[in-house]
Coordinates of C-alpha atoms and ligand atoms in Angstrom, one line a residue:
M1 CA 97.2 131.0 65.6
S2 CA 93.6 131.3 64.3
L3 CA 93.1 129.3 60.7
A4 CA 92.6 133.2 59.0
N5 CA 95.2 134.6 60.9
E6 CA 98.3 131.7 59.4
V7 CA 96.6 131.9 56.1
L8 CA 96.7 135.4 56.0
N9 CA 100.9 135.1 57.8
L10 CA 101.3 132.6 54.9
A11 CA 100.2 135.0 52.1
E12 CA 102.9 137.7 53.3
Q13 CA 105.5 135.6 53.8
Y14 CA 104.6 134.8 49.8
R15 CA 104.1 138.5 49.1
D16 CA 106.9 138.9 46.5
D17 CA 106.4 135.6 44.6
T18 CA 103.1 136.6 43.3
A19 CA 103.9 140.2 42.6
R20 CA 106.5 138.5 40.5
N21 CA 105.0 135.6 39.2
L22 CA 102.3 138.8 37.9
S23 CA 105.1 140.5 37.4
K24 CA 106.2 138.0 34.1
L25 CA 102.3 137.0 33.4
V26 CA 102.4 141.1 32.0
Q27 CA 105.8 141.1 30.1
I28 CA 104.1 138.5 28.2
P29 CA 101.7 140.4 25.0
S30 CA 98.2 138.3 25.5
L31 CA 95.8 140.1 23.2
S32 CA 92.3 137.9 23.0
G33 CA 92.9 134.7 20.7
Q34 CA 97.0 134.9 21.6
E35 CA 96.9 134.0 24.8
R36 CA 99.1 130.7 23.8
D37 CA 102.7 132.5 25.6
V38 CA 100.9 133.5 28.9
N39 CA 99.5 130.2 29.6
A40 CA 102.6 128.3 28.6
E41 CA 103.7 130.8 31.6
L42 CA 101.0 130.5 34.0
A43 CA 100.7 126.8 33.1
S44 CA 104.4 127.0 34.3
Q45 CA 103.0 128.8 37.3
L46 CA 101.0 126.8 38.3
E47 CA 103.4 122.7 38.2
Q48 CA 105.8 125.3 39.7
A49 CA 103.0 126.0 43.1
G50 CA 102.3 122.4 43.4
F51 CA 98.6 122.1 41.7
D52 CA 97.6 118.1 41.2
E53 CA 97.6 118.4 37.4
V54 CA 97.5 121.4 35.0
T55 CA 96.5 121.0 31.0
I56 CA 95.4 122.8 28.1
D57 CA 92.0 122.3 26.9
P58 CA 91.3 122.6 23.2
L59 CA 90.2 126.7 23.4
G60 CA 93.7 126.6 24.8
N61 CA 91.9 128.0 28.4
C62 CA 94.7 126.9 31.1
I63 CA 93.1 124.5 33.8
G64 CA 94.5 123.2 36.9
R65 CA 93.3 121.0 39.2
L66 CA 94.0 120.8 43.3
G67 CA 92.0 117.5 44.6
N68 CA 89.8 115.2 43.8
G69 CA 86.6 115.7 45.9
P70 CA 82.9 115.4 44.8
R71 CA 82.3 119.6 45.7
V72 CA 84.2 121.5 43.1
L73 CA 85.7 125.4 43.6
A74 CA 86.2 127.2 40.2
I75 CA 88.4 130.2 40.4
D76 CA 88.4 132.4 36.7
A77 CA 90.5 134.9 35.4
H78 CA 91.1 135.5 32.4
M79 CA 94.8 136.0 31.0
D80 CA 93.9 138.4 27.3
T81 CA 94.2 141.2 27.9
V82 CA 92.7 144.7 25.0
D83 CA 95.2 146.6 23.2
V84 CA 97.4 149.8 25.5
G85 CA 95.7 152.2 22.8
E86 CA 97.2 155.1 23.0
R87 CA 101.1 154.6 24.0
A88 CA 101.3 158.4 24.8
N89 CA 98.9 158.2 27.7
W90 CA 101.1 155.7 29.0
S91 CA 103.6 157.3 32.3
F92 CA 105.5 153.5 32.2
D93 CA 106.0 150.5 29.8
P94 CA 102.6 149.3 29.4
F95 CA 104.4 144.9 29.6
G96 CA 107.1 146.1 31.6
G97 CA 106.2 144.4 34.1
E98 CA 107.7 147.2 36.4
I99 CA 107.4 145.9 40.5
R100 CA 107.6 149.8 42.4
D101 CA 106.3 151.4 44.9
G102 CA 104.0 148.6 45.9
F103 CA 102.8 148.2 43.0
V104 CA 103.2 145.7 39.6
H105 CA 102.5 147.8 37.0
G106 CA 101.2 147.4 32.9
R107 CA 98.2 145.8 31.1
G108 CA 96.3 143.4 32.7
T109 CA 97.4 143.9 35.8
V110 CA 94.0 144.9 36.9
D111 CA 92.2 143.4 33.8
Q112 CA 92.8 140.9 35.0
E113 CA 96.2 139.2 35.6
G114 CA 96.1 140.3 38.7
G115 CA 93.4 137.5 40.0
A116 CA 95.6 134.8 38.2
A117 CA 98.2 135.8 39.9
A118 CA 97.3 135.6 44.0
F119 CA 95.4 131.6 42.9
V120 CA 98.4 130.2 41.4
T121 CA 99.6 131.7 45.5
A122 CA 96.4 130.2 47.0
G123 CA 97.5 126.8 44.8
R124 CA 100.7 127.3 47.1
M125 CA 99.6 127.8 50.6
L126 CA 96.3 125.1 50.6
K127 CA 99.1 122.4 49.4
E128 CA 101.0 123.5 52.3
L129 CA 97.7 124.3 54.3
G130 CA 97.6 120.4 53.2
L131 CA 93.8 120.6 51.2
K132 CA 93.6 117.1 50.5
D133 CA 90.1 115.5 48.4
E134 CA 87.3 117.3 50.6
I135 CA 86.8 119.1 47.1
T136 CA 87.9 120.2 44.0
L137 CA 89.2 123.3 43.1
L138 CA 89.3 124.2 40.0
V139 CA 91.8 127.5 38.7
T140 CA 91.2 128.5 35.3
G141 CA 93.3 130.8 33.5
T142 CA 90.6 131.8 30.4
V143 CA 90.5 132.8 26.7
M144 CA 89.3 135.8 24.4
E145 CA 86.8 137.3 27.3
E146 CA 87.7 140.4 25.8
D147 CA 86.1 139.8 22.3
C148 CA 83.6 137.9 23.5
D149 CA 83.0 137.4 27.8
G150 CA 81.6 133.7 29.0
L151 CA 82.8 132.1 25.5
C152 CA 84.5 129.9 27.0
W153 CA 83.1 129.3 29.9
K154 CA 79.9 127.9 27.8
Y155 CA 82.9 126.1 25.9
I156 CA 84.4 124.4 29.7
I157 CA 80.8 123.8 31.1
E158 CA 79.8 122.5 27.6
E159 CA 82.6 121.2 25.7
S160 CA 84.6 119.6 28.5
G161 CA 81.6 119.0 31.1
I162 CA 82.9 120.6 34.2
R163 CA 80.4 122.1 36.0
P164 CA 81.5 123.7 39.0
D165 CA 79.2 123.6 42.5
L166 CA 80.4 127.8 42.7
A167 CA 82.1 130.1 41.4
I168 CA 84.6 132.8 42.3
S169 CA 85.7 136.2 39.3
T170 CA 88.6 137.8 39.6
E171 CA 87.4 140.8 38.2
P172 CA 88.6 143.9 39.9
T173 CA 86.2 144.2 42.5
N174 CA 88.5 145.9 44.6
L175 CA 88.5 143.6 47.0
G176 CA 84.9 144.0 47.9
V177 CA 82.5 140.3 46.9
Y178 CA 80.8 141.4 43.9
R179 CA 77.5 139.6 43.3
G180 CA 76.3 140.6 40.0
H181 CA 76.2 143.1 37.1
R182 CA 73.9 143.5 33.9
G183 CA 73.7 141.5 31.1
R184 CA 74.5 143.2 27.2
M185 CA 73.4 142.4 24.1
E186 CA 73.6 142.6 20.1
I187 CA 71.5 143.0 17.8
G188 CA 71.6 144.4 14.0
V189 CA 68.1 145.4 12.4
S190 CA 68.1 145.6 8.5
F191 CA 65.6 147.3 5.9
R192 CA 64.9 146.5 2.7
G193 CA 64.0 148.7 0.3
V194 CA 64.3 148.8 -4.2
S195 CA 66.9 151.1 -6.2
C196 CA 65.9 153.3 -8.5
H197 CA 68.3 156.1 -10.3
G198 CA 68.8 158.7 -7.4
S199 CA 67.8 161.4 -10.1
A200 CA 63.9 160.0 -9.1
P201 CA 63.9 158.9 -6.0
E202 CA 60.1 159.1 -5.7
R203 CA 60.4 155.4 -8.0
G204 CA 62.4 153.5 -5.3
D205 CA 61.8 152.8 -2.2
N206 CA 65.0 154.4 0.4
A207 CA 65.7 151.4 3.1
A208 CA 67.8 154.1 4.4
Y209 CA 65.0 156.7 5.6
K210 CA 63.5 153.1 7.2
A211 CA 66.3 152.9 9.2
A212 CA 66.2 156.8 9.8
R213 CA 63.4 156.2 11.7
A214 CA 64.3 152.9 12.9
C215 CA 66.8 155.4 15.2
L216 CA 65.1 157.7 16.4
A217 CA 62.5 154.6 17.6
I218 CA 64.8 152.8 19.5
E219 CA 66.7 156.5 21.4
E220 CA 63.3 157.1 22.0
L221 CA 62.8 153.4 24.1
H222 CA 66.1 154.0 25.7
P223 CA 64.1 156.0 28.2
R224 CA 62.0 154.2 28.3
L225 CA 64.2 151.2 29.6
T226 CA 62.5 150.1 33.3
P227 CA 65.1 151.1 36.2
N228 CA 66.6 149.0 39.1
D229 CA 68.1 149.3 42.1
F230 CA 70.9 147.3 42.1
L231 CA 72.2 146.6 38.5
G232 CA 71.1 149.9 38.0
K233 CA 69.2 150.6 34.2
G234 CA 69.7 149.0 30.9
S235 CA 69.9 150.8 28.3
V236 CA 69.7 150.8 24.1
T237 CA 71.5 152.5 21.9
V238 CA 72.5 153.2 18.3
T239 CA 76.2 151.7 17.6
E240 CA 76.6 152.0 13.4
V241 CA 74.8 152.7 11.1
S242 CA 75.0 151.4 7.2
S243 CA 73.3 151.7 3.6
S244 CA 74.1 150.5 0.7
G245 CA 72.0 149.8 -2.9
P246 CA 73.9 149.9 -6.8
S247 CA 76.0 152.9 -6.8
L248 CA 76.3 155.7 -5.0
C249 CA 73.9 157.9 -7.3
A250 CA 71.1 155.2 -7.0
V251 CA 68.2 154.9 -4.3
P252 CA 69.7 152.5 -1.1
D253 CA 68.1 149.1 -0.8
F254 CA 69.5 148.0 1.9
A255 CA 70.2 149.3 5.3
R256 CA 71.5 148.3 8.9
L257 CA 71.2 149.1 12.4
H258 CA 74.2 147.9 14.8
L259 CA 73.0 148.4 18.2
D260 CA 74.4 147.7 22.1
R261 CA 71.8 146.3 24.4
R262 CA 72.5 146.8 28.3
L263 CA 70.6 144.3 30.3
T264 CA 69.0 144.5 33.5
E265 CA 67.9 141.9 36.0
G266 CA 64.3 140.7 34.3
E267 CA 64.9 141.6 30.8
T268 CA 65.8 138.5 28.8
E269 CA 66.9 138.4 24.8
Q270 CA 63.0 138.2 24.1
S271 CA 61.9 140.3 25.7
A272 CA 64.9 142.9 24.2
V273 CA 63.6 141.6 20.8
A274 CA 60.5 141.9 21.3
E275 CA 60.7 145.7 22.0
V276 CA 63.7 146.5 19.8
E277 CA 60.1 144.6 17.4
E278 CA 57.8 147.2 18.2
A279 CA 60.4 150.1 17.9
V280 CA 60.7 149.6 15.0
R281 CA 57.0 148.8 13.5
G282 CA 55.7 149.0 10.1
L283 CA 58.8 149.5 8.1
D284 CA 59.5 145.7 7.5
A285 CA 62.6 145.1 9.6
R286 CA 64.2 142.1 10.4
V287 CA 65.2 142.2 13.7
E288 CA 68.4 139.5 14.9
V289 CA 70.1 138.8 17.7
L290 CA 74.4 138.8 16.1
H291 CA 76.6 135.3 16.6
Y292 CA 80.1 136.3 18.1
D293 CA 82.1 133.4 15.9
G294 CA 85.7 132.9 17.0
K295 CA 88.9 131.0 16.2
A296 CA 90.5 129.9 19.3
Y297 CA 94.9 130.9 19.2
T298 CA 94.8 126.8 19.0
G299 CA 92.7 127.2 15.8
L300 CA 90.0 126.1 17.5
E301 CA 86.5 127.6 16.4
Y302 CA 83.8 128.0 17.7
G303 CA 80.8 131.5 18.7
M304 CA 77.8 132.0 20.9
S305 CA 75.0 134.2 20.6
K306 CA 75.8 137.6 21.6
Y307 CA 73.6 137.0 24.4
Y308 CA 75.3 137.8 27.6
P309 CA 71.9 137.1 30.0
T310 CA 72.5 138.9 33.4
W311 CA 72.7 137.9 36.7
V312 CA 73.1 138.9 39.7
L313 CA 72.9 136.8 43.7
P314 CA 71.1 138.0 46.4
A315 CA 72.7 139.6 48.9
D316 CA 71.6 136.4 50.9
H317 CA 72.6 134.0 48.9
P318 CA 75.1 130.8 50.5
A319 CA 77.9 132.1 48.6
V320 CA 78.0 135.8 49.4
V321 CA 77.5 135.4 52.7
E322 CA 79.6 133.0 52.8
G323 CA 82.8 135.5 50.7
A324 CA 81.7 138.9 53.1
A325 CA 82.6 135.9 56.5
V326 CA 86.1 134.4 54.7
S327 CA 86.7 138.3 53.6
E328 CA 85.5 139.5 57.8
A329 CA 87.7 136.3 58.8
L330 CA 90.5 137.8 57.5
F331 CA 90.4 141.8 57.4
G332 CA 88.2 142.3 60.7
E333 CA 85.4 144.2 58.5
A334 CA 82.6 143.7 56.5
P335 CA 83.6 143.7 52.6
V336 CA 81.7 145.6 50.3
V337 CA 79.3 143.9 48.3
D338 CA 78.6 145.3 45.0
R339 CA 78.1 144.5 41.5
W340 CA 80.2 145.1 37.9
T341 CA 80.2 147.6 36.3
F342 CA 81.1 145.8 32.8
S343 CA 80.4 142.7 32.2
T344 CA 82.5 139.2 33.2
N345 CA 82.2 135.2 32.3
G346 CA 79.9 135.2 35.1
I347 CA 77.5 135.8 32.3
A348 CA 78.3 131.6 30.8
I349 CA 78.7 130.5 34.4
A350 CA 75.9 132.5 36.0
G351 CA 73.6 133.7 33.6
L352 CA 73.8 130.8 30.6
H353 CA 74.8 128.0 33.0
G354 CA 72.6 128.9 36.1
I355 CA 75.8 128.6 38.8
P356 CA 76.4 131.0 41.5
C357 CA 79.5 133.0 41.0
I358 CA 80.5 136.1 43.6
G359 CA 83.2 138.1 42.2
Y360 CA 86.4 138.2 44.7
G361 CA 89.0 140.6 42.6
P362 CA 92.4 142.8 43.5
G363 CA 93.2 146.4 41.7
N364 CA 90.8 149.1 40.7
E365 CA 88.2 148.4 37.8
V366 CA 88.3 152.4 36.5
L367 CA 91.6 150.9 35.9
A368 CA 90.5 148.2 33.3
H369 CA 91.3 149.2 29.4
A370 CA 92.8 152.4 31.1
P371 CA 96.3 154.1 30.9
D372 CA 98.7 153.2 33.7
E373 CA 97.0 149.8 34.9
K374 CA 98.8 148.7 37.8
V375 CA 97.6 146.6 40.9
P376 CA 98.6 147.4 44.4
V377 CA 100.7 144.6 45.9
D378 CA 98.9 144.3 48.7
H379 CA 95.1 143.6 46.5
L380 CA 97.1 140.8 45.2
V381 CA 98.0 139.4 49.0
R382 CA 95.0 140.2 50.2
A383 CA 93.2 138.0 47.2
S384 CA 95.1 135.2 47.4
A385 CA 93.9 134.9 51.3
F386 CA 90.8 135.0 50.0
Y387 CA 90.6 132.6 47.7
T388 CA 92.4 129.9 50.5
L389 CA 90.8 131.0 53.5
F390 CA 87.6 130.5 51.4
A391 CA 88.4 127.0 49.3
L392 CA 89.6 125.7 53.1
R393 CA 86.4 126.1 55.0
M394 CA 84.9 124.6 51.8
A395 CA 86.2 122.1 53.6
Q396 CA 85.7 122.4 56.2
S397 CA 81.9 121.9 56.0
A398 CA 81.9 119.2 53.7
R399 CA 83.8 116.4 55.3
Ligands
LIG1 ZN1 88.1 142.0 32.3

């Protein structure tokens, strides 16, 4: 029997375990910054699966290690989820973790604890199939992604000194091989004015009017942004306008815009800031990239600039080619090679640190952050087979 078939058979044998593990994770609510209990459960699943070492780092990331080889493969799943939203829009209990009709149901099944359940099983299979010390496999159940994508991996790389040679993100790809996504940033633009009594506005300098002119300039900037065939065009829009002054009967002496900027290939922090500065020139504006200040469930305070760089691997990058080859060996046909619409921890792994990253994950991204989120058990089985064969082939090539 081929190695691929052996892996696939074993993944089938563990089908129910994989689904049950996901069900257990889903039953533990885990909003960003509140991942303590879900990561305790994940740690126990990793231990039961036979990982050589399971640790929780100071930020609260759960990290399982298998093997001790020189080449390091990381497989990442963030363990926090968004909230359920309007409960009436769900036709089942978002925290029920029901397994029926070939799906695991609930918040986090697609985005994205399904990836974690699949890598737990992959570790178990790799132990059984005899992955020795050719490579080191790290699986990471990471925190705070929904609030600040990449923060957890910035911590792992910069503070814990862990630098994998290659990473697989298990964010939902519908079992396609993904190779990047647009980046993003949050920009603040503030305006100063001079207040005066609202009954005689000509005596002052109204900061709100400067912000209003800037809003229209930003509206005009958006269609001028550069198109991109693969990732899609970047975007810029005003998401919040505010002003303040001594009273509601006074001309405001301060105003502020909050901008959401999506970045495509070739657009950088510098280029995006320069475009905004150019758009608001003459309005005496201050343009700044905002900062995220986070507090983990462990109590650790750790933040980063809200610049989440674009990343994309070329279609012929060895990691992309190998991902497609693994999928084809297992399932007999070439996978869809594509990109995510949303942003992931890849912004830190590949975007900030240049570590090659591909995506392969169970579930359809259209159900991320949506009601009635559910993942096919078949996807979990196939993803566990994919991670296993990918690691085995990486080990073989290291021999
Ligand atoms: Zn996600």
